[in-house]
C-alpha cells in the first residue's frame, strides 16, 4: 500500500509545480526574456523544480528581462544577467535550459506511450524488452533529444548569428552530452522508483496516470539536474556551450 503521507506530499509537490509555472508565465508576460526561448525554459523547469526554480528565476532570471538587457546591450555595456550572475549559477541556468527540453520531451513521450501503447511495442516492448518502461525510455530519449537540440538551436543562433546549418551543428555539439547526462540521472531514479520503491516496498505498479508517477518524475528531474550539472560546467569552461 502507498502511504497516505506520500500521496499528500505528491499532490502538494505537483500542484506547487503547476502554480510556480503559472506564476512564471504571468511574470514573463510583463517581463519577457531577452532570449526568447527562455520564456519557455523557465516555466517548463518550474513544473518540476517549483520553489527552487522560482527562486532562481526571481533572483537571476529577471536580470535577463528584455527591458533590462536590451538597453545595456544597445549602449555596448555588459548586460546584468552576464555581469551579475556568478559562474556556478550560469552553469545551473545552462543545465536547466537543457533540462527543460528533456522534461518536455519526457512528458510528451510518457503520455504518448500511455495513450497509444502500440508506440512502445514499435520500440521493442514485448519483443526486445519484457518491461514497457525500457521501450518508453527509448521514446523519452528521442523526444528529449529533439526538444533539447531545438532549444539549444534557438539559443545559439541569435547569440552567435550563425547560419541555420552551422547553428544546428553547434546545438548538437553543445547539448548531446548534457541531455544524455540528464536522462541518465532521470532514468536512474525512475528505475529505483519503478522496480524497487513501488514494486517491492509498496507492492504496487507505478502508472503514468497517477499523481505518484509525476511526483517521482519531479524527483527524477532533480537527479537529472545533478548528473547534468558537472557536464555543463565542463562544456561551458571548454567553450563548447555558451554561458547564459
Coordinates of C-alpha atoms in Angstrom, one line a residue:
X1 CA 0.0 0.0 0.0
X2 CA 1.1 3.5 -0.8
X3 CA 1.2 5.5 2.5
X4 CA -1.2 8.5 2.7
X5 CA 1.6 10.9 3.6
X6 CA 3.3 10.1 0.3
X7 CA 0.1 10.7 -1.7
X8 CA -0.4 14.0 0.1
X9 CA 3.2 15.0 -0.5
X10 CA 2.8 14.1 -4.2
X11 CA -0.2 16.3 -4.6
X12 CA 1.4 19.2 -2.8
X13 CA 4.6 19.0 -4.9
X14 CA 2.8 18.6 -8.3
X15 CA 0.4 21.4 -7.5
X16 CA 3.3 23.6 -6.5
X17 CA 4.9 22.8 -9.8
X18 CA 1.8 24.0 -11.7
X19 CA 1.4 27.1 -9.5
X20 CA 5.1 28.0 -9.9
X21 CA 4.9 27.6 -13.7
X22 CA 1.7 29.7 -13.9
X23 CA 3.4 32.4 -11.8
X24 CA 6.5 32.5 -14.1
X25 CA 4.3 32.6 -17.2
X26 CA 2.4 35.5 -15.8
X27 CA 5.6 37.3 -14.8
X28 CA 7.2 36.7 -18.2
X29 CA 4.2 38.3 -19.9
X30 CA 5.1 41.5 -18.1
X31 CA 8.9 41.0 -18.3
X32 CA 9.8 38.8 -21.3
X33 CA 13.3 37.4 -21.5
X34 CA 15.8 38.9 -23.9
X35 CA 16.5 35.4 -25.3
X36 CA 13.0 34.3 -26.5
X37 CA 13.5 30.6 -25.8
X38 CA 14.0 31.3 -22.1
X39 CA 10.3 32.3 -22.0
X40 CA 9.6 28.5 -22.4
X41 CA 12.6 27.3 -20.4
X42 CA 11.7 28.9 -17.1
X43 CA 8.1 27.7 -16.8
X44 CA 9.0 24.3 -18.1
X45 CA 11.6 23.9 -15.3
X46 CA 9.2 25.3 -12.7
X47 CA 6.9 22.4 -13.4
X48 CA 9.4 20.0 -11.7
X49 CA 11.6 22.4 -9.7
X50 CA 8.8 24.6 -8.3
X51 CA 10.1 26.7 -5.4
X52 CA 13.9 26.4 -6.1
X53 CA 13.4 27.2 -9.7
X54 CA 11.1 30.1 -8.8
X55 CA 13.8 31.5 -6.5
X56 CA 16.4 31.2 -9.3
X57 CA 14.1 32.9 -11.7
X58 CA 13.3 35.8 -9.4
X59 CA 17.0 36.2 -8.3
X60 CA 18.7 35.7 -11.7
X61 CA 16.3 35.1 -14.5
X62 CA 14.8 38.5 -14.1
X63 CA 18.2 40.0 -14.8
X64 CA 17.8 38.8 -18.4
X65 CA 14.4 40.5 -19.0
X66 CA 14.5 42.3 -22.3
X67 CA 13.6 45.7 -20.7
X68 CA 16.9 45.4 -18.7
X69 CA 19.2 43.5 -21.0
X70 CA 18.4 45.3 -24.3
X71 CA 19.2 48.9 -23.3
X72 CA 22.5 47.8 -21.8
X73 CA 23.4 45.9 -25.0
X74 CA 22.5 48.9 -27.1
X75 CA 24.9 51.0 -25.2
X76 CA 27.7 48.4 -25.6
X77 CA 27.6 47.5 -21.9
X78 CA 27.7 44.0 -20.4
X79 CA 24.1 43.2 -19.6
X80 CA 23.2 42.5 -16.0
X81 CA 22.5 38.8 -16.5
X82 CA 26.1 38.3 -17.7
X83 CA 27.7 40.7 -15.3
X84 CA 25.9 39.9 -12.0
X85 CA 25.4 36.2 -12.3
X86 CA 28.0 34.0 -10.6
X87 CA 29.6 31.3 -12.8
X88 CA 28.0 28.4 -10.8
X89 CA 24.6 30.0 -11.4
X90 CA 25.3 30.4 -15.1
X91 CA 26.1 26.7 -15.2
X92 CA 22.8 26.0 -13.4
X93 CA 20.9 28.1 -16.0
X94 CA 22.6 26.2 -18.8
X95 CA 21.7 22.9 -17.1
X96 CA 18.1 24.0 -16.7
X97 CA 18.0 25.1 -20.3
X98 CA 18.9 21.6 -21.3
X99 CA 16.6 20.1 -18.7
X100 CA 13.6 22.0 -19.9
X101 CA 13.8 20.3 -23.4
X102 CA 14.4 16.9 -21.7
X103 CA 11.4 17.4 -19.4
X104 CA 9.0 18.4 -22.2
X105 CA 10.2 15.5 -24.3
X106 CA 9.7 13.1 -21.4
X107 CA 6.2 14.4 -20.6
X108 CA 5.1 14.1 -24.2
X109 CA 6.7 10.6 -24.5
X110 CA 5.2 9.2 -21.3
X111 CA 1.7 10.3 -22.2
X112 CA 2.0 9.2 -25.9
X113 CA 3.1 5.7 -24.9
X114 CA 0.4 5.6 -22.2
X115 CA -2.4 6.7 -24.6
X116 CA -1.0 4.7 -27.6
X117 CA 0.8 1.6 -26.2
X118 CA 1.5 0.5 -29.8
X119 CA 4.3 3.1 -29.8
X120 CA 6.0 1.1 -27.0
X121 CA 5.6 -2.1 -29.0
X122 CA 7.2 -0.5 -32.1
X123 CA 10.1 0.5 -29.9
X124 CA 10.8 -3.0 -28.5
X125 CA 8.2 -3.8 -25.8
X126 CA 7.3 -7.5 -25.8
X127 CA 10.0 -8.1 -28.4
X128 CA 13.3 -6.8 -27.1
X129 CA 12.1 -5.6 -23.7
X130 CA 9.9 -7.5 -21.2
X131 CA 9.1 -4.4 -19.3
X132 CA 7.4 -1.5 -21.1
X133 CA 9.4 1.1 -19.2
X134 CA 12.5 0.4 -21.3
X135 CA 10.7 0.9 -24.6
X136 CA 9.3 4.2 -23.3
X137 CA 12.8 5.3 -22.3
X138 CA 13.8 5.0 -25.9
X139 CA 11.0 7.3 -26.9
X140 CA 11.9 9.6 -23.9
X141 CA 15.4 9.9 -25.2
X142 CA 14.4 10.6 -28.8
X143 CA 11.9 13.3 -27.9
X144 CA 14.2 14.8 -25.2
X145 CA 17.0 14.9 -27.9
X146 CA 14.7 16.7 -30.4
X147 CA 13.4 19.2 -27.9
X148 CA 16.8 19.8 -26.4
X149 CA 18.5 20.4 -29.7
X150 CA 15.7 22.7 -30.8
X151 CA 16.0 24.7 -27.5
X152 CA 19.8 24.9 -27.9
X153 CA 19.5 25.9 -31.6
X154 CA 17.2 28.9 -30.7
X155 CA 19.8 30.0 -28.1
X156 CA 22.9 29.6 -30.2
X157 CA 21.6 31.1 -33.4
X158 CA 20.7 34.6 -32.1
X159 CA 23.7 34.7 -29.7
X160 CA 26.3 33.8 -32.4
X161 CA 24.5 35.0 -35.5
X162 CA 25.2 31.7 -37.4
X163 CA 23.7 30.2 -40.5
X164 CA 20.9 27.7 -39.7
X165 CA 23.2 24.7 -40.7
X166 CA 26.1 25.9 -38.5
X167 CA 23.8 26.7 -35.6
X168 CA 22.3 23.2 -35.8
X169 CA 25.7 21.6 -35.7
X170 CA 26.7 23.7 -32.7
X171 CA 23.4 22.9 -31.0
X172 CA 24.1 19.1 -31.4
X173 CA 27.7 19.6 -30.1
X174 CA 26.6 21.7 -27.1
X175 CA 23.6 19.7 -26.0
X176 CA 24.2 16.0 -26.8
X177 CA 26.4 15.2 -23.8
X178 CA 24.3 17.4 -21.5
X179 CA 20.9 15.9 -22.3
X180 CA 22.4 12.4 -22.2
X181 CA 23.7 13.1 -18.7
X182 CA 20.3 14.5 -17.7
X183 CA 18.5 11.4 -19.0
X184 CA 20.9 9.1 -17.1
X185 CA 20.0 10.7 -13.8
X186 CA 16.4 10.7 -14.6
X187 CA 16.4 7.1 -15.7
X188 CA 18.4 6.1 -12.7
X189 CA 15.9 7.4 -10.2
X190 CA 12.8 6.2 -12.2
X191 CA 14.3 2.7 -12.3
X192 CA 14.7 2.8 -8.5
X193 CA 11.1 4.1 -8.1
X194 CA 9.6 1.6 -10.6
X195 CA 11.5 -1.6 -9.8
X196 CA 12.1 -1.2 -6.0
X197 CA 10.2 1.6 -4.2
X198 CA 6.8 0.9 -5.7
X199 CA 7.1 -2.8 -6.8
X200 CA 8.9 -4.1 -3.7
X201 CA 8.3 -1.7 -0.9
X202 CA 4.7 -0.7 -1.7
X203 CA 3.7 -3.8 -3.8
X204 CA 2.2 -1.5 -6.4
X205 CA 2.8 -0.6 -10.1
X206 CA 3.8 2.9 -10.9
X207 CA 1.4 4.1 -13.5
X208 CA 1.6 7.2 -15.7
X209 CA -1.9 8.3 -14.9
X210 CA -1.3 8.7 -11.1
X211 CA -0.1 11.6 -9.1
X212 CA 2.7 9.3 -7.6
X213 CA 4.2 8.9 -11.1
X214 CA 4.5 12.6 -11.7
X215 CA 5.9 13.2 -8.2
X216 CA 8.6 10.6 -8.9
X217 CA 9.2 12.3 -12.2
X218 CA 9.8 15.6 -10.4
X219 CA 12.3 14.0 -8.2
X220 CA 13.9 12.2 -11.2
X221 CA 14.3 15.6 -13.0
X222 CA 16.2 16.8 -9.9
X223 CA 18.6 13.8 -10.3
X224 CA 18.8 14.7 -14.0
X225 CA 19.9 18.2 -13.0
X226 CA 22.6 16.8 -10.6
X227 CA 24.1 14.4 -13.2
X228 CA 24.0 17.1 -16.0
X229 CA 25.4 19.9 -13.9
X230 CA 29.1 18.9 -13.9
X231 CA 28.8 18.1 -17.7
X232 CA 27.5 21.6 -18.3
X233 CA 30.3 23.1 -16.2
X234 CA 32.9 21.3 -18.4
X235 CA 31.1 22.2 -21.6
X236 CA 30.9 25.9 -20.7
X237 CA 34.5 26.0 -19.5
X238 CA 35.7 24.4 -22.7
X239 CA 33.7 26.9 -24.7
X240 CA 31.6 24.2 -26.3
X241 CA 28.5 25.7 -24.8
X242 CA 27.7 29.3 -24.3
X243 CA 27.3 30.6 -20.7
X244 CA 23.8 32.0 -20.1

